[in-house]
Coordinates of N, CA and C in Angstrom, one line a residue:
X1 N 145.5 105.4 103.3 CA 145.6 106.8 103.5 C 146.3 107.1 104.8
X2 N 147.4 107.8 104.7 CA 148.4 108.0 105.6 C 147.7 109.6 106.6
X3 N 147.5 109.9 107.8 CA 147.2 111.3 108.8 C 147.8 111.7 108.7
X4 N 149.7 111.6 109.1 CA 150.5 112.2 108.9 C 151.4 112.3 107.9
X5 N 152.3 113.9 108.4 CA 153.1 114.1 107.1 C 154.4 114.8 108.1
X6 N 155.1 114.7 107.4 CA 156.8 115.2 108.0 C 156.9 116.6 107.0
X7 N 156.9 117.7 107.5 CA 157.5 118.9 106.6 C 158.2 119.5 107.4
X8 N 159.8 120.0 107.3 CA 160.7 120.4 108.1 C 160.7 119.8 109.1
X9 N 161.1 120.9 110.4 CA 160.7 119.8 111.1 C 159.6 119.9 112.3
X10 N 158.5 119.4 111.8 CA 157.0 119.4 112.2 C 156.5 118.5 111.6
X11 N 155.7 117.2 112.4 CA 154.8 116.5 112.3 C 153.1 117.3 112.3
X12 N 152.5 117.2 110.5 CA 151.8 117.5 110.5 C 150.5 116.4 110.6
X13 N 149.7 116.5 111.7 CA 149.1 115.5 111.7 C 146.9 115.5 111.3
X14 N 146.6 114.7 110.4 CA 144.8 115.4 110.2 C 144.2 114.6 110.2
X15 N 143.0 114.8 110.5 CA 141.5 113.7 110.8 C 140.5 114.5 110.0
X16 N 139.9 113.8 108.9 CA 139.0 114.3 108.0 C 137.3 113.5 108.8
X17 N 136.3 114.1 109.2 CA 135.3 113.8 109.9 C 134.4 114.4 108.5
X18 N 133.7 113.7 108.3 CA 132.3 113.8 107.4 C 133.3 114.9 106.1
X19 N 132.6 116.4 106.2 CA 133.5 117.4 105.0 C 134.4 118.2 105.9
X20 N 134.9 117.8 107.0 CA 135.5 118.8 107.6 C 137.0 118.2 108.5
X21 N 138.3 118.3 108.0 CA 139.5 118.7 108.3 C 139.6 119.4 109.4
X22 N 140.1 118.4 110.5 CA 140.9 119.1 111.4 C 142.4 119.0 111.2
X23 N 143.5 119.9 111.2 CA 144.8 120.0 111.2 C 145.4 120.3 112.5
X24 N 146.5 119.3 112.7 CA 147.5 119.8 113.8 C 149.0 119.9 113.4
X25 N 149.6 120.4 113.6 CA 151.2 120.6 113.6 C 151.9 120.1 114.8
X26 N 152.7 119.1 114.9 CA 153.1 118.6 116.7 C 154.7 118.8 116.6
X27 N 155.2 118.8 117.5 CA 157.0 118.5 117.6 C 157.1 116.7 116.7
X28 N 158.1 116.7 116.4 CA 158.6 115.4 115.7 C 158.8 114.5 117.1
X29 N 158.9 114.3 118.4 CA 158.8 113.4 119.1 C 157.7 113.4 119.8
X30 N 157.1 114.0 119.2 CA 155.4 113.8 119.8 C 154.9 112.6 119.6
X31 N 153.7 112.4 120.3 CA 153.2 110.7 119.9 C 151.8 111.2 119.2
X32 N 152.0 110.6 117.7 CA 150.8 111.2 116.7 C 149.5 110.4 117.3
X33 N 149.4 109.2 117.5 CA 148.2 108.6 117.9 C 147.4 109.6 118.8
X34 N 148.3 109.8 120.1 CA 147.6 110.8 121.2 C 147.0 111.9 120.4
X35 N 147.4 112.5 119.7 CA 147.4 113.7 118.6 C 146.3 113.5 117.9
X36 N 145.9 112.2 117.4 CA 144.5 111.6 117.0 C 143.3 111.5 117.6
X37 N 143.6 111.3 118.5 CA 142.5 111.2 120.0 C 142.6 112.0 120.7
X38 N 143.4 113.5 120.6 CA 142.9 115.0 121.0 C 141.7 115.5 120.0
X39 N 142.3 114.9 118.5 CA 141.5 115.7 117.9 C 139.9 114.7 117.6
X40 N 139.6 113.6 117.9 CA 138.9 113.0 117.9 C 137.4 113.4 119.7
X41 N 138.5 113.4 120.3 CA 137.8 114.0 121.7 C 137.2 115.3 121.3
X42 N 138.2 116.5 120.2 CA 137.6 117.9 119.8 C 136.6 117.2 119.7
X43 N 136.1 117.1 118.5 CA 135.1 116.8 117.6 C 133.9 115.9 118.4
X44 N 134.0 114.9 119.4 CA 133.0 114.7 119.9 C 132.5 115.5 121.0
X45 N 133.2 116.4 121.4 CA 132.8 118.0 122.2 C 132.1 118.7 121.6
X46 N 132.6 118.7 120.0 CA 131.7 119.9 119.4 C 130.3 119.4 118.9
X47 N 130.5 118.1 118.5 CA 128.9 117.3 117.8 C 128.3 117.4 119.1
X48 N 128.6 117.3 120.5 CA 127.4 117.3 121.9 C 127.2 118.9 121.6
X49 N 127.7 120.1 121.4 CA 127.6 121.3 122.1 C 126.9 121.7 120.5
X50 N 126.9 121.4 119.5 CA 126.7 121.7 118.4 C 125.6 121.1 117.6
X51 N 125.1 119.4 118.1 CA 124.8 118.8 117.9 C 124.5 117.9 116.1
X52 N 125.6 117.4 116.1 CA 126.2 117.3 114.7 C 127.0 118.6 113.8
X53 N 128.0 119.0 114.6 CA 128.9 119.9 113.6 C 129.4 120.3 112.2
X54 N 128.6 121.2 112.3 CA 129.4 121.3 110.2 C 129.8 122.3 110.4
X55 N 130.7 122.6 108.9 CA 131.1 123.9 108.7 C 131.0 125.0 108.8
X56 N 129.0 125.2 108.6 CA 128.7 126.6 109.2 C 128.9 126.7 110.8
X57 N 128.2 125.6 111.4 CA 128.7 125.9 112.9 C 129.8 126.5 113.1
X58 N 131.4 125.7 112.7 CA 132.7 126.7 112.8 C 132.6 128.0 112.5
X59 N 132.1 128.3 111.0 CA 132.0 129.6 110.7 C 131.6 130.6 111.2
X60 N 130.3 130.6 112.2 CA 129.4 131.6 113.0 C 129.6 131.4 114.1
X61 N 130.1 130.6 114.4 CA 130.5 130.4 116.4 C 132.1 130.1 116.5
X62 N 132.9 130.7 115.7 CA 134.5 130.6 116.1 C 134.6 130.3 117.7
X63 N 134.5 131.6 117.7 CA 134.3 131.9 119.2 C 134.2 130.3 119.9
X64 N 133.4 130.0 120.1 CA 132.8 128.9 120.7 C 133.9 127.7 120.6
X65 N 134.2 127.6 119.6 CA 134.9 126.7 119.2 C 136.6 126.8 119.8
X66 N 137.0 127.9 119.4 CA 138.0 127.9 120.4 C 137.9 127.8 122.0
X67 N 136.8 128.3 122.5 CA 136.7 127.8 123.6 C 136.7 126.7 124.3
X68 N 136.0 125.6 123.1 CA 136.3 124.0 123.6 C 137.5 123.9 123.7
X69 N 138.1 124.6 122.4 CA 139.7 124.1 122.3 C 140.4 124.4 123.6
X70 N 140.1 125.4 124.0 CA 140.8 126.3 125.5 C 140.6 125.1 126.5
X71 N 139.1 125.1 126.6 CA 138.3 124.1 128.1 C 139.5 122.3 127.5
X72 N 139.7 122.2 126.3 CA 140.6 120.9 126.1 C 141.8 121.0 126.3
X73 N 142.7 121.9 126.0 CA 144.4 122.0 126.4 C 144.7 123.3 126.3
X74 N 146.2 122.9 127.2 CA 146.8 124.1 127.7 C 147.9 124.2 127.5
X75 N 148.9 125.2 126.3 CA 149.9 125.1 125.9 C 149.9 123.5 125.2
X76 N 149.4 123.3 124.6 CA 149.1 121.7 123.7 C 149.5 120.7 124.3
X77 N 148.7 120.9 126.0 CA 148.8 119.4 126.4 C 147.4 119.5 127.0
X78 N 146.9 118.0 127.2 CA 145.7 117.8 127.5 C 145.1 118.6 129.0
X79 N 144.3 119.1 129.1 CA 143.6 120.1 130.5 C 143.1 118.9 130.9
X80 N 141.1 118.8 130.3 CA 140.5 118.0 130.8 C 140.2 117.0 129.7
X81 N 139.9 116.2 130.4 CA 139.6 114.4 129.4 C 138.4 114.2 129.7
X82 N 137.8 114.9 130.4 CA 136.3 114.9 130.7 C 135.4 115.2 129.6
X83 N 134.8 114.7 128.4 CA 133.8 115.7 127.7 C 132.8 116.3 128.7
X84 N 132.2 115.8 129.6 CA 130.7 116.1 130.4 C 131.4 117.5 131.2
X85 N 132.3 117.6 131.7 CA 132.9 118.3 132.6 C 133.5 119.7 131.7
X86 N 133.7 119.8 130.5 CA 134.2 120.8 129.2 C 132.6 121.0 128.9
X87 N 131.6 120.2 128.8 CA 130.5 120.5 128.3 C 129.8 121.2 129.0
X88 N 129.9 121.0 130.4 CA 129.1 121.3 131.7 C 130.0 123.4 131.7
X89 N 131.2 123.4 131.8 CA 132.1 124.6 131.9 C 131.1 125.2 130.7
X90 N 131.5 125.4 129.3 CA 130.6 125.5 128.5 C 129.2 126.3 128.6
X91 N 128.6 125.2 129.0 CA 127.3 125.6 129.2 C 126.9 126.7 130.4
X92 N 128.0 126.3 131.4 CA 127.9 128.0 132.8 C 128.5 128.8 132.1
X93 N 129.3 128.9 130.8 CA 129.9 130.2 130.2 C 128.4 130.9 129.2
X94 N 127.8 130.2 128.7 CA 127.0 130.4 127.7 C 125.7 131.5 128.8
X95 N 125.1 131.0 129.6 CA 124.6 131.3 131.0 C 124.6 132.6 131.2
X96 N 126.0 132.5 131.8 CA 126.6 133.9 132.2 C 127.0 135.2 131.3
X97 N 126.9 134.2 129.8 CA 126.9 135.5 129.2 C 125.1 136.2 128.6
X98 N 124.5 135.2 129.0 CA 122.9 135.5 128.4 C 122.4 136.3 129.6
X99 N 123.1 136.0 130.9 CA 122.7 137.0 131.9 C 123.2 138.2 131.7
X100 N 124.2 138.4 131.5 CA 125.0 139.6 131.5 C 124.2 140.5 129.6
X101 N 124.0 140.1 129.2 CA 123.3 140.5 127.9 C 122.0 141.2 128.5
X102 N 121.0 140.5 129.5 CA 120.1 141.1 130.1 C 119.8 141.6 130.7
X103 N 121.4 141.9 131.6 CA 121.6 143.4 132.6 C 121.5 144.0 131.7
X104 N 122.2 144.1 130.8 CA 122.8 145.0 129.3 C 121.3 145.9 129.0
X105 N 120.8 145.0 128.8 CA 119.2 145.8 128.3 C 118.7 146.1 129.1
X106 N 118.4 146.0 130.5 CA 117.4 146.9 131.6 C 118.1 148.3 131.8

């Protein structure tokens, strides 16, 4: 079973984890491996923050989820390679918005 595929010109590249498809689209001299192991790094960011990720997780916490993507790259190159350090960011975003929800209500 081949991850990549060539359509025009875009390297589409995918990692199937349990029932859930991640897709990327890269430049043609991109290096797909790396491209494998961004999206491999996603996915063990989201199973720590999510704790085993499925479908509905994506579905009800988008939000969330693009945020890992944010806290992982910048203009589609790698930010941080840290999971603990994206997880730790994360978790003070999560914080600060449960504070800010409880100003909200007094």
């Amino acid at each position: 079973m081949c991850n990549f595929l060539e359509y025009k010109d875009t390297k589409v590249i995918y990692r199937r984890y349990a029932s859930l498809y991640f897709i990327t689209g890269v430049d043609p001299n991109d290096n797909e491996l790396i491209t494998l192991e961004i999206i491999h790094r996603y996915v063990e960011v989201l199973d720590r923050y999510f704790g085993n990720v499925c479908e509905l997780d994506l579905i009800f916490n988008f939000n969330r989820a693009y945020f890992i993507l944010d806290e992982l790259l910048i203009a589609g190159e790698m930010q941080e390679s840290s999971k603990r350090i994206v997880l730790r960011d994360i978790t003070k975003m999560d914080e600060a918005e449960e504070a800010e929800a409880k100003e909200e209500k007094k």
